[in-house]
CSV table of C-alpha atoms and ligand atoms in Angstrom, one decimal:
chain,number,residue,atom,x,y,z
A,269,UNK,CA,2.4,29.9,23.1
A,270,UNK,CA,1.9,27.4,20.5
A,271,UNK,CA,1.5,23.8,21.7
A,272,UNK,CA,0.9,21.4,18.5
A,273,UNK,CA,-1.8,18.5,18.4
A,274,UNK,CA,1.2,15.9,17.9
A,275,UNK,CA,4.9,17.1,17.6
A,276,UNK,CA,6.6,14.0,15.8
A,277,UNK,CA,9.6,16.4,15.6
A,278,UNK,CA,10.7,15.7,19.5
A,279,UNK,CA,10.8,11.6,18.5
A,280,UNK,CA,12.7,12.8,15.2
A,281,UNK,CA,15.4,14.7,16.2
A,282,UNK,CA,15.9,11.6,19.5
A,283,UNK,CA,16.3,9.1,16.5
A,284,UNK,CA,18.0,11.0,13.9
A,285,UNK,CA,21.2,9.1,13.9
A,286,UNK,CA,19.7,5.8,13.9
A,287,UNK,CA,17.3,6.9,10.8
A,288,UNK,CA,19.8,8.1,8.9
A,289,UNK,CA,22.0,5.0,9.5
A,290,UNK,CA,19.0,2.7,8.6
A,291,UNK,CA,18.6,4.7,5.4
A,292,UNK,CA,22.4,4.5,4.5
A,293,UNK,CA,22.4,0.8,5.1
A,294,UNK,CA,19.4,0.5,3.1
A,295,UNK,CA,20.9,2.2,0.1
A,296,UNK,CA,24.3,0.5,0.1
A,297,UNK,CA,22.4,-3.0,0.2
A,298,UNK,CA,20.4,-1.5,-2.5
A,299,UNK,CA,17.3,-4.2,-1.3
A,300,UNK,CA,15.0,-1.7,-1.2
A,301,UNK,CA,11.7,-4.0,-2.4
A,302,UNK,CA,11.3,-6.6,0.8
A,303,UNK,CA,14.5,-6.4,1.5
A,304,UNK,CA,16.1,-7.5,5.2
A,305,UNK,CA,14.6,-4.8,7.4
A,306,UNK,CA,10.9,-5.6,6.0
A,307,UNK,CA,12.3,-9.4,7.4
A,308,UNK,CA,13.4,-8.3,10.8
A,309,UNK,CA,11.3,-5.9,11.5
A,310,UNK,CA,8.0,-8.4,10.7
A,311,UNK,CA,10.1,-10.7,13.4
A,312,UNK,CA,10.3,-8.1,15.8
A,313,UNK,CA,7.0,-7.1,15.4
A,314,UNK,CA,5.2,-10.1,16.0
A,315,UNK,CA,7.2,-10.6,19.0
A,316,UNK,CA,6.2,-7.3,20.2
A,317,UNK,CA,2.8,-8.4,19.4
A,318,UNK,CA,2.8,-12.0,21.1
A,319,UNK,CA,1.5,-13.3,17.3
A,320,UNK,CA,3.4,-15.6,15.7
A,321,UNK,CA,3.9,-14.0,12.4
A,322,UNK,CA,3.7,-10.9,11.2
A,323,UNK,CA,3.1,-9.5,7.6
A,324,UNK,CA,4.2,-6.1,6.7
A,325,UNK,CA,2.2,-4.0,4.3
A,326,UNK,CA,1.9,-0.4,2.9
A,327,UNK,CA,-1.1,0.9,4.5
A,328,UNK,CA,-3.4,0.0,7.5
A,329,UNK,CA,-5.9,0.4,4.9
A,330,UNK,CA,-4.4,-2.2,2.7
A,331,UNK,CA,-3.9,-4.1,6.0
A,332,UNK,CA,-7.3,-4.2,6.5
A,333,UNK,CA,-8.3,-4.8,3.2
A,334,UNK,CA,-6.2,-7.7,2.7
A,335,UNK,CA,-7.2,-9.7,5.7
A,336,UNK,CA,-10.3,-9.6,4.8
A,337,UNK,CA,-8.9,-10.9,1.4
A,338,UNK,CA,-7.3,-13.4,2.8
A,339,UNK,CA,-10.8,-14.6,4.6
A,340,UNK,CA,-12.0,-15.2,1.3
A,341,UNK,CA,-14.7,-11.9,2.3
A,342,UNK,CA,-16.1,-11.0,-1.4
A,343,UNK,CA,-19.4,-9.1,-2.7
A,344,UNK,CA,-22.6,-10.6,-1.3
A,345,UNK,CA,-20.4,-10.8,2.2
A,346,UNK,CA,-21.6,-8.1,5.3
A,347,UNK,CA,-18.7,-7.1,7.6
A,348,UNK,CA,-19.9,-5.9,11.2
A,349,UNK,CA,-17.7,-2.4,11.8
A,350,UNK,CA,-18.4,0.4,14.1
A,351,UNK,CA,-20.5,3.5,13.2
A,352,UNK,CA,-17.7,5.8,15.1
A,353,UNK,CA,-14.2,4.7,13.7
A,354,UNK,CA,-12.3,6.2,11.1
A,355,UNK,CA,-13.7,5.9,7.4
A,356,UNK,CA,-10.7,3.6,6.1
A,357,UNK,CA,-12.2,0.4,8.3
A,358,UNK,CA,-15.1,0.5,6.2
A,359,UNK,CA,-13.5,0.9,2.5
A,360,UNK,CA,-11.2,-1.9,3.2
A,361,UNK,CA,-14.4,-3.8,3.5
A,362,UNK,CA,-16.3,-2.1,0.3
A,363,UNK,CA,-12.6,-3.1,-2.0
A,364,UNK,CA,-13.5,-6.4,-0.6
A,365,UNK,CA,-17.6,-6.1,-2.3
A,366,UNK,CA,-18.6,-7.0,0.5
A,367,UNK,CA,-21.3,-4.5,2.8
A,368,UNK,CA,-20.2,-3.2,5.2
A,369,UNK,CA,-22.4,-3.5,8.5
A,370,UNK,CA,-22.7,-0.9,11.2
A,371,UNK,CA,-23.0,-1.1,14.6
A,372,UNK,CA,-23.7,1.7,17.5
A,373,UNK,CA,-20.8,2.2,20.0
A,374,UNK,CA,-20.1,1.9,24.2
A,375,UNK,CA,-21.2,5.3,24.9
A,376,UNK,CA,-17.9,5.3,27.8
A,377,UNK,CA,-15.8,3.2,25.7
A,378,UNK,CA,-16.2,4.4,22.3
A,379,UNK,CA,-16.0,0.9,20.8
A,380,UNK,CA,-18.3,-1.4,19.0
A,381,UNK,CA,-20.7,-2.0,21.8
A,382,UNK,CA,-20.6,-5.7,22.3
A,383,UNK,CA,-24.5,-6.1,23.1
A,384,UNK,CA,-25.9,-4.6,20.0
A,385,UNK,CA,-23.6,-7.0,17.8
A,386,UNK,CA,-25.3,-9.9,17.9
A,387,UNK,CA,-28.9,-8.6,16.5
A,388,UNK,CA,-26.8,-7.1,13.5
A,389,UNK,CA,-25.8,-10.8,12.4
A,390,UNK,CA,-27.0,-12.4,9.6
A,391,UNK,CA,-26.7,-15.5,7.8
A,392,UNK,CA,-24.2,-13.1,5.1
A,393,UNK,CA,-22.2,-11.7,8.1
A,394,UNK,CA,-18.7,-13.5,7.7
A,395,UNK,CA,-16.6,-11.0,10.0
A,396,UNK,CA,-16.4,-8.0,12.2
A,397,UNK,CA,-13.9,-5.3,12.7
A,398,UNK,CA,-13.8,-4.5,16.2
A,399,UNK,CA,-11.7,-1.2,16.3
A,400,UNK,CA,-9.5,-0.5,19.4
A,401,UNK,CA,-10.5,3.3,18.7
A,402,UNK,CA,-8.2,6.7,20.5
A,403,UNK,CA,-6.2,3.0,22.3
A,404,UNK,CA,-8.5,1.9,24.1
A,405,UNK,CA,-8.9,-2.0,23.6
A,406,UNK,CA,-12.5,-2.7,22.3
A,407,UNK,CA,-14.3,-5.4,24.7
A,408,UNK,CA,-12.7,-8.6,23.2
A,409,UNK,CA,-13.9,-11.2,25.4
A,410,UNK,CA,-17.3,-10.6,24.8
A,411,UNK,CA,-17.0,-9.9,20.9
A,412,UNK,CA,-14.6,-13.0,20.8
A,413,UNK,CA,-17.3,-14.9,22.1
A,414,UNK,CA,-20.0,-13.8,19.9
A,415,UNK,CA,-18.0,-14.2,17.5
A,416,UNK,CA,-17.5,-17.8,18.4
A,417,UNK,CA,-20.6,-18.4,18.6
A,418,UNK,CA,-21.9,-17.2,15.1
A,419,UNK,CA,-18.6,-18.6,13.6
A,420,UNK,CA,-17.3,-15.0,12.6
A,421,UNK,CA,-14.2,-14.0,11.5
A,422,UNK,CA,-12.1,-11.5,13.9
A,423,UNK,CA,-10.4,-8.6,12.6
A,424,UNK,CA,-8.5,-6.1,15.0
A,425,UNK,CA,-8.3,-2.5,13.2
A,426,UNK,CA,-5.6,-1.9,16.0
A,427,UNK,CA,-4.3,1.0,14.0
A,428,UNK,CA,-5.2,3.3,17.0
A,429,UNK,CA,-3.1,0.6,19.5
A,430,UNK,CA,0.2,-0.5,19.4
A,431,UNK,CA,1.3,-2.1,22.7
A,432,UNK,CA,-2.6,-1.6,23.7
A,433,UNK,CA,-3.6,-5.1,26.1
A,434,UNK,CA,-6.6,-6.4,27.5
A,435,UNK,CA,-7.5,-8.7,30.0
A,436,UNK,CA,-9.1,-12.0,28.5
A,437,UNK,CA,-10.8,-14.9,29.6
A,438,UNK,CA,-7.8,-17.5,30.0
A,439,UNK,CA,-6.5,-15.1,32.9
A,440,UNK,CA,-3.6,-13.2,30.8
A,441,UNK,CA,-3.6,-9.5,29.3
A,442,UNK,CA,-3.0,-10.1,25.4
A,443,UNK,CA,-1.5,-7.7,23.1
A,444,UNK,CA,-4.5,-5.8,20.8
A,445,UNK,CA,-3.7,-7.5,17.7
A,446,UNK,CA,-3.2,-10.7,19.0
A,447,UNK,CA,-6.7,-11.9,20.4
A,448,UNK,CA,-8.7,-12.2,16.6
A,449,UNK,CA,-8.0,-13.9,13.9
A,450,UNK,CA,-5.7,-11.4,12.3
A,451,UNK,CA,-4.6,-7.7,13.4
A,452,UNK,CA,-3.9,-5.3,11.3
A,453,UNK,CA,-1.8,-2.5,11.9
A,454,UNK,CA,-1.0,1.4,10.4
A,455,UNK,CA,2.0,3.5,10.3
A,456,UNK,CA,0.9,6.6,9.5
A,457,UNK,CA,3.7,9.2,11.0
A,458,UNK,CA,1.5,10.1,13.3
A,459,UNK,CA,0.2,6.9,15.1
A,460,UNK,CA,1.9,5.4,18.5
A,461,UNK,CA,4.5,3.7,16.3
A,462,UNK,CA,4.5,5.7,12.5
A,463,UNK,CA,6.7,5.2,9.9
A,464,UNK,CA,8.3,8.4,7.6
A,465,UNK,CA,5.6,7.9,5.3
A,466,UNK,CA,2.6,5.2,5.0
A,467,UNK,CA,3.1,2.0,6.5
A,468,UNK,CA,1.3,-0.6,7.5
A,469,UNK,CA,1.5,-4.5,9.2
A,470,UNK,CA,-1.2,-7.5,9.4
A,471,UNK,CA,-0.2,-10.2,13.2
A,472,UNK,CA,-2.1,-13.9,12.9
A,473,UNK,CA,-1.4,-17.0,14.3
A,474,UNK,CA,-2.6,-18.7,11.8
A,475,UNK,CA,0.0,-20.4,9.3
A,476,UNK,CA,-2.3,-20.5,6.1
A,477,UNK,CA,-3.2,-17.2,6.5
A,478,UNK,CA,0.2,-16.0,6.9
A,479,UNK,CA,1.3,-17.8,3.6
A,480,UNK,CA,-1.9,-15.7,1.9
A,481,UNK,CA,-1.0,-13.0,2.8
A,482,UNK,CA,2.7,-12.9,1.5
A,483,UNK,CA,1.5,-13.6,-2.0
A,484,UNK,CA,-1.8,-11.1,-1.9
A,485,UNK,CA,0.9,-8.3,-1.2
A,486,UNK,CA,3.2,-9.3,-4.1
A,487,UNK,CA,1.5,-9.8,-6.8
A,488,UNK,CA,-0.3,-13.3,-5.8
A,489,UNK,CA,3.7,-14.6,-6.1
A,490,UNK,CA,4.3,-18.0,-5.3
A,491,UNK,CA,7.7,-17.6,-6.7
A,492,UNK,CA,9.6,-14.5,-9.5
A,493,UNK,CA,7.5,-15.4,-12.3
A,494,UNK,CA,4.8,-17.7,-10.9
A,495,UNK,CA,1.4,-16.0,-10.0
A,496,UNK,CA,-1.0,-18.2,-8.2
A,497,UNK,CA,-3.8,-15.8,-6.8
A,498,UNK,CA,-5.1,-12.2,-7.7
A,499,UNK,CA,-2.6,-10.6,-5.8
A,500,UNK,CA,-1.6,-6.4,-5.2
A,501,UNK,CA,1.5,-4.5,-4.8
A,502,UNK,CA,0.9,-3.6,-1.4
A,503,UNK,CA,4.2,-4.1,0.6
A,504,UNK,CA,6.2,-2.0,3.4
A,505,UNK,CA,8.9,-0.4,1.8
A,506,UNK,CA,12.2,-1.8,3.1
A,507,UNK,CA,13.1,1.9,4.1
A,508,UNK,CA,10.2,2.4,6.1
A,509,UNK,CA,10.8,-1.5,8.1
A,510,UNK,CA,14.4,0.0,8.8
A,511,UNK,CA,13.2,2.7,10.4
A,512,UNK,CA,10.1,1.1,12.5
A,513,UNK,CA,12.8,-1.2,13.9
A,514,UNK,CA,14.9,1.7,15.6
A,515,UNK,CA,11.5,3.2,16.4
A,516,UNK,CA,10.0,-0.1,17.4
A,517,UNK,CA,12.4,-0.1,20.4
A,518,UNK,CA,10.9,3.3,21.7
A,519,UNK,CA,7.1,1.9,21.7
A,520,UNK,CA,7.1,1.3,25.1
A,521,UNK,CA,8.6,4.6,26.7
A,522,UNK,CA,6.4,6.6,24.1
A,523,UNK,CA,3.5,4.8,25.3
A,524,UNK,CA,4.4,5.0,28.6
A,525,UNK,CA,4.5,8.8,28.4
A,526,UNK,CA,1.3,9.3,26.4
A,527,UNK,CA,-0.1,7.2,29.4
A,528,UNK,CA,1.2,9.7,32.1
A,529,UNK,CA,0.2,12.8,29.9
A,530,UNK,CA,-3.4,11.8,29.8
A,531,UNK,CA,-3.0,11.5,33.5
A,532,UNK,CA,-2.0,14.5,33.7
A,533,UNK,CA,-5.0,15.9,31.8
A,534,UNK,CA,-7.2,13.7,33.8
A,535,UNK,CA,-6.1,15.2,37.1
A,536,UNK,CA,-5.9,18.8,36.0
A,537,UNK,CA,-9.4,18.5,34.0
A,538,UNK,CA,-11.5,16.8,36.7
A,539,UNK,CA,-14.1,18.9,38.1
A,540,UNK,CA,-14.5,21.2,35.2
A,541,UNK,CA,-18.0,21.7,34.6
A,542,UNK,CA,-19.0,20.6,30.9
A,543,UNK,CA,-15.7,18.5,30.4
A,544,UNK,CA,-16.0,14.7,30.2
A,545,UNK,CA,-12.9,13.2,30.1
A,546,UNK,CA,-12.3,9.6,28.8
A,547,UNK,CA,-12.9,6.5,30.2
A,548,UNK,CA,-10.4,3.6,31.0
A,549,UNK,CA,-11.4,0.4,31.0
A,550,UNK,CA,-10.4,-1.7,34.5
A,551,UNK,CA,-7.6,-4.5,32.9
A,552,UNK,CA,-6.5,-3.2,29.7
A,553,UNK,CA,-4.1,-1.1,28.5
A,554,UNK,CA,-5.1,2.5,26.7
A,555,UNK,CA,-2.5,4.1,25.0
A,556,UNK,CA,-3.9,7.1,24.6
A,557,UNK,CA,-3.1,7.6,20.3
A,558,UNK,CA,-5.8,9.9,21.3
A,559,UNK,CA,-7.1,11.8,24.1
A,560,UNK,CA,-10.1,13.5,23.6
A,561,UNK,CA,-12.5,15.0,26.0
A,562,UNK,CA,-16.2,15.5,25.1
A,563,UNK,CA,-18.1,19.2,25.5
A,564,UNK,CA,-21.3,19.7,24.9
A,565,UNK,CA,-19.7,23.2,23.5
A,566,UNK,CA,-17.3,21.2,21.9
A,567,UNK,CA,-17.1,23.7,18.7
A,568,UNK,CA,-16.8,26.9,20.4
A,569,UNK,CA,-14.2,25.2,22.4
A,570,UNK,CA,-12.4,24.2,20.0
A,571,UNK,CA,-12.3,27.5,18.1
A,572,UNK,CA,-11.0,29.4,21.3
A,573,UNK,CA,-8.2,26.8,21.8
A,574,UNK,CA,-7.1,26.6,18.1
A,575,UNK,CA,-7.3,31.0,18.3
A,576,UNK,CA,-4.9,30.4,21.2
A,577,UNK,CA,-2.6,28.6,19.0
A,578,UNK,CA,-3.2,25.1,20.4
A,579,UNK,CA,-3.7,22.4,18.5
A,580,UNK,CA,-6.9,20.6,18.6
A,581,UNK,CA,-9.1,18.2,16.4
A,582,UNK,CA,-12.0,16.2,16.1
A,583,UNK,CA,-11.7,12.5,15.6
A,584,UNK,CA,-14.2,12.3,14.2
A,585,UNK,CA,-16.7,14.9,13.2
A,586,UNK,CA,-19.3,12.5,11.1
A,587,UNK,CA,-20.1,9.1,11.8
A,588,UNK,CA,-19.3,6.6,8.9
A,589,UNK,CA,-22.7,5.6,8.4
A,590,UNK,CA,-23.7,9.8,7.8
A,591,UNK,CA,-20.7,9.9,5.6
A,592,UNK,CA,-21.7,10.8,1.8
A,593,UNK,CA,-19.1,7.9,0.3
A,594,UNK,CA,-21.7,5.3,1.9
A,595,UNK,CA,-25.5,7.4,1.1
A,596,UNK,CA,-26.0,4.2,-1.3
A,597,UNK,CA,-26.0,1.8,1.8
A,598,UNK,CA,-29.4,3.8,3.1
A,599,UNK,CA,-28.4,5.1,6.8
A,600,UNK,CA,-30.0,7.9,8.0
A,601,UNK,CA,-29.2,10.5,10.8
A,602,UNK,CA,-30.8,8.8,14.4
A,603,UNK,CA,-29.7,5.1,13.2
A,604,UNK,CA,-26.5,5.6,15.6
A,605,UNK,CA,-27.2,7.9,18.8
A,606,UNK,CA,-24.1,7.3,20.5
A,607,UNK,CA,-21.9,7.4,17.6
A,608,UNK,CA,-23.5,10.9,16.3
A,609,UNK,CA,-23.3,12.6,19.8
A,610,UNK,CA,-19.5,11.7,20.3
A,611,UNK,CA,-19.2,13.1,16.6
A,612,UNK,CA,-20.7,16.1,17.9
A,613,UNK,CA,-19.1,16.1,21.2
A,614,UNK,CA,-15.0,14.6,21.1
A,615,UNK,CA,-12.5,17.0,20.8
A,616,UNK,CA,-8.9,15.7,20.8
A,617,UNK,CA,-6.3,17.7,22.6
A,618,UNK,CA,-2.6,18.0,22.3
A,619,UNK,CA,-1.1,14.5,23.1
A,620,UNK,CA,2.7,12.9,22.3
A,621,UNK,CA,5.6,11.4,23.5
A,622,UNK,CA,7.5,14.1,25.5
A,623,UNK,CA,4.6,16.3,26.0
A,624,UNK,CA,5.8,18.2,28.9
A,625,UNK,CA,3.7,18.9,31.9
A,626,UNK,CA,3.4,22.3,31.9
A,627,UNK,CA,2.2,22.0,28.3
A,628,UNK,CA,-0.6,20.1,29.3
A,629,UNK,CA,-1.4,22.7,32.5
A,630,UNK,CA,-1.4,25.5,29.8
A,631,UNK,CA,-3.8,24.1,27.2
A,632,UNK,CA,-5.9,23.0,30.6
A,633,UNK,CA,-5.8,26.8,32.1
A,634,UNK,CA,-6.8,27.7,27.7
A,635,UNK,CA,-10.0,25.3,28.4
A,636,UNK,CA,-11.3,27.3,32.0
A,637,UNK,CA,-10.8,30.5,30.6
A,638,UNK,CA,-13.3,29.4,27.8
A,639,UNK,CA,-15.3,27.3,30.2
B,204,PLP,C1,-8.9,3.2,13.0
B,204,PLP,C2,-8.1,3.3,11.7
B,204,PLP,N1,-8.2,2.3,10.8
B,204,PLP,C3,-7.5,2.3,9.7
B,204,PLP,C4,-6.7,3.4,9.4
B,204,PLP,C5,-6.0,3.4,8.1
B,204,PLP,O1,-4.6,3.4,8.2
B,204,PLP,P1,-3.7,4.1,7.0
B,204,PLP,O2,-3.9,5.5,7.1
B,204,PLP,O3,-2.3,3.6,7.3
B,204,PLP,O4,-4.2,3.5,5.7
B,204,PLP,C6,-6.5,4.4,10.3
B,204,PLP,C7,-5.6,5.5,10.2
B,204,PLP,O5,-5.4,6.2,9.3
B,204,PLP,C8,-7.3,4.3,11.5
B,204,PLP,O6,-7.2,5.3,12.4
């Protein structure tokens, strides 16, 4: 039996039609450079998002890196980010000059722990990247209010969390993405809503920021021929918005289903001895882009379940600060506890939309004959 670590093909061959006819339409209108899909689709989006605009980009790393841009974050600037995160949070914030800044994370969460941010402030720390890591919302009430408080930027990496929600202080659940200043958001195939290719979006609020944006991902345009900023070619490919709008419409039933998978998994895995399965917050909304157990034998597990032909992974297996790209920024091994144990420990297994149940009772069953 061979049960893949994400099988896009099950949303593909659903949509097929619809993507095809996107494309077509695409090519006939020939407006293939922020054309009327990148439009719509930035509409939709920020609906889905409860932000009021919504800028769409070719990367979540380009996301990332141009909100910071559009802060005004430059060299000499420190950016608070997670130790445990995927590297591209951190380069968008080296692009930028500025240092990134790492902080330990919740040891049950997985997130930037919000009670070790405050003694990494200092008087250079402009912003912080709170990442919503595997879909699980980060603890924005208390980060917002630190952040408040030291009058810090907010950006959401909410690449991991499309339709992800928390619980905040004025009583409602807000959309990830929609509680910082600006949220920025990837496509990669693979995520909870991914494009055919790279992809990427930025939500804010904020009018001026919005504005920015649109020029610092073409070309610092104010109008054809008229540059008025520094600006990149960093936009969604009209192809790519065509398609997130058909898949758009799906978010909710795919995350719906990753949600019942990993409660599936939950059920079948408790009470295994030497499995810790993850943690959900009370009032927010994980949506499970990953779901990853921790082992303390988490490598010869993984090796047995990969020999079985199933698809496992680790997200991910070093810590940003241990990562050789950022040697010159002078961490050391023991500067992050929690973030080098999970790197040790996670191990992500099989998890997508129309995962079917006896799928996940299988790779289960793979894990106690191993266990
Ligand atoms: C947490 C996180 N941040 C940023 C990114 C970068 O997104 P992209 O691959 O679209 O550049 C990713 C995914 O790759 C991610 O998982």
């Amino acid at each position: 039996v061979k049960i893949a670590l994400v099988d896009l093909g099950l949303q593909h061959k659903k949509l097929k039609k619809d993507i095809l006819r996107s494309v077509e339409k695409v090519i006939a209108r020939g407006d293939f450079i922020l054309g009327e899909d990148v439009k719509l689709f930035e509409q939709e989006f920020a609906k889905f998002c409860g932000s009021d605009y919504c800028v769409g980009v070719s990367s979540g790393t380009a996301a990332l890196f141009l909100a910071l841009s559009a802060l005004g974050i430059k060299d000499g600037d420190e950016v608070i980010v997670p130790a445990f995160t995927y590297i591209a949070t951190a380069l968008a914030v080296s692009y930028t000059g500025a240092r990134p800044v790492f902080v330990d994370v919740d040891e049950k969460t997985y997130n930037l722990n919000p009670s070790l941010l405050e003694k990494a402030i200092t008087p250079k720390t402009k912003a912080v990247i709170p990442v919503h890591l595997y879909g699980q919302p980060a603890c924005m009430p208390q980060i917002m209010r630190i952040a408040g408080k030291y009058n810090l930027k907010v950006i959401e990496d909410t690449a991991q969390a499309h339709g992800a929600n928390m619980l905040m202080p004025d009583g409602k659940k807000h959309l990830c993405g929609s509680i910082g200043d600006i949220g920025c958001f990837s496509f990669y195939p693979s995520k909870n809503l991914g494009a055919l290719g790279d992809g990427g979006a930025i939500t804010t609020n904020s009018k001026q920021i919005y504005d920015k944006l649109n020029m610092l991902r073409d070309y610092g345009r104010a109008s054809k021929y008229e540059h008025v900023m520094v600006g990149y070619n960093s936009r969604l490919d009209t192809l790519q918005a065509g398609i997130l709008r058909y898949k758009l419409r799906k978010l909710q039933e795919w995350n719906n289903w990753r949600i019942k998978a990993a409660g599936w998994y939950n059920k079948l895995l408790s009470g295994i001895d030497g499995i810790t399965t993850p943690f959900a917050q009370e009032n927010s909304r994980h949506v499970y882009h990953v779901y990853a157990v921790q082992s303390h034998s988490r490598d010869k597990l993984s090796k047995y379940l990969s020999e079985k032909g199933i698809g496992v992974i680790v997200h991910y297996p070093i810590p940003v600060h241990l990562q050789k790209a950022y040697e010159g920024l002078g961490y050391k091994k023991g500067d992050f506890p929690v973030s080098e144990k999970l790197s040790e420990r996670v191990l992500s297994l099989p998890l997508y939309p129309y995962i079917t149940q006896s799928q996940v009772k299988k790779v289960v069953g793979t894990i106690k004959e191993v266990i």
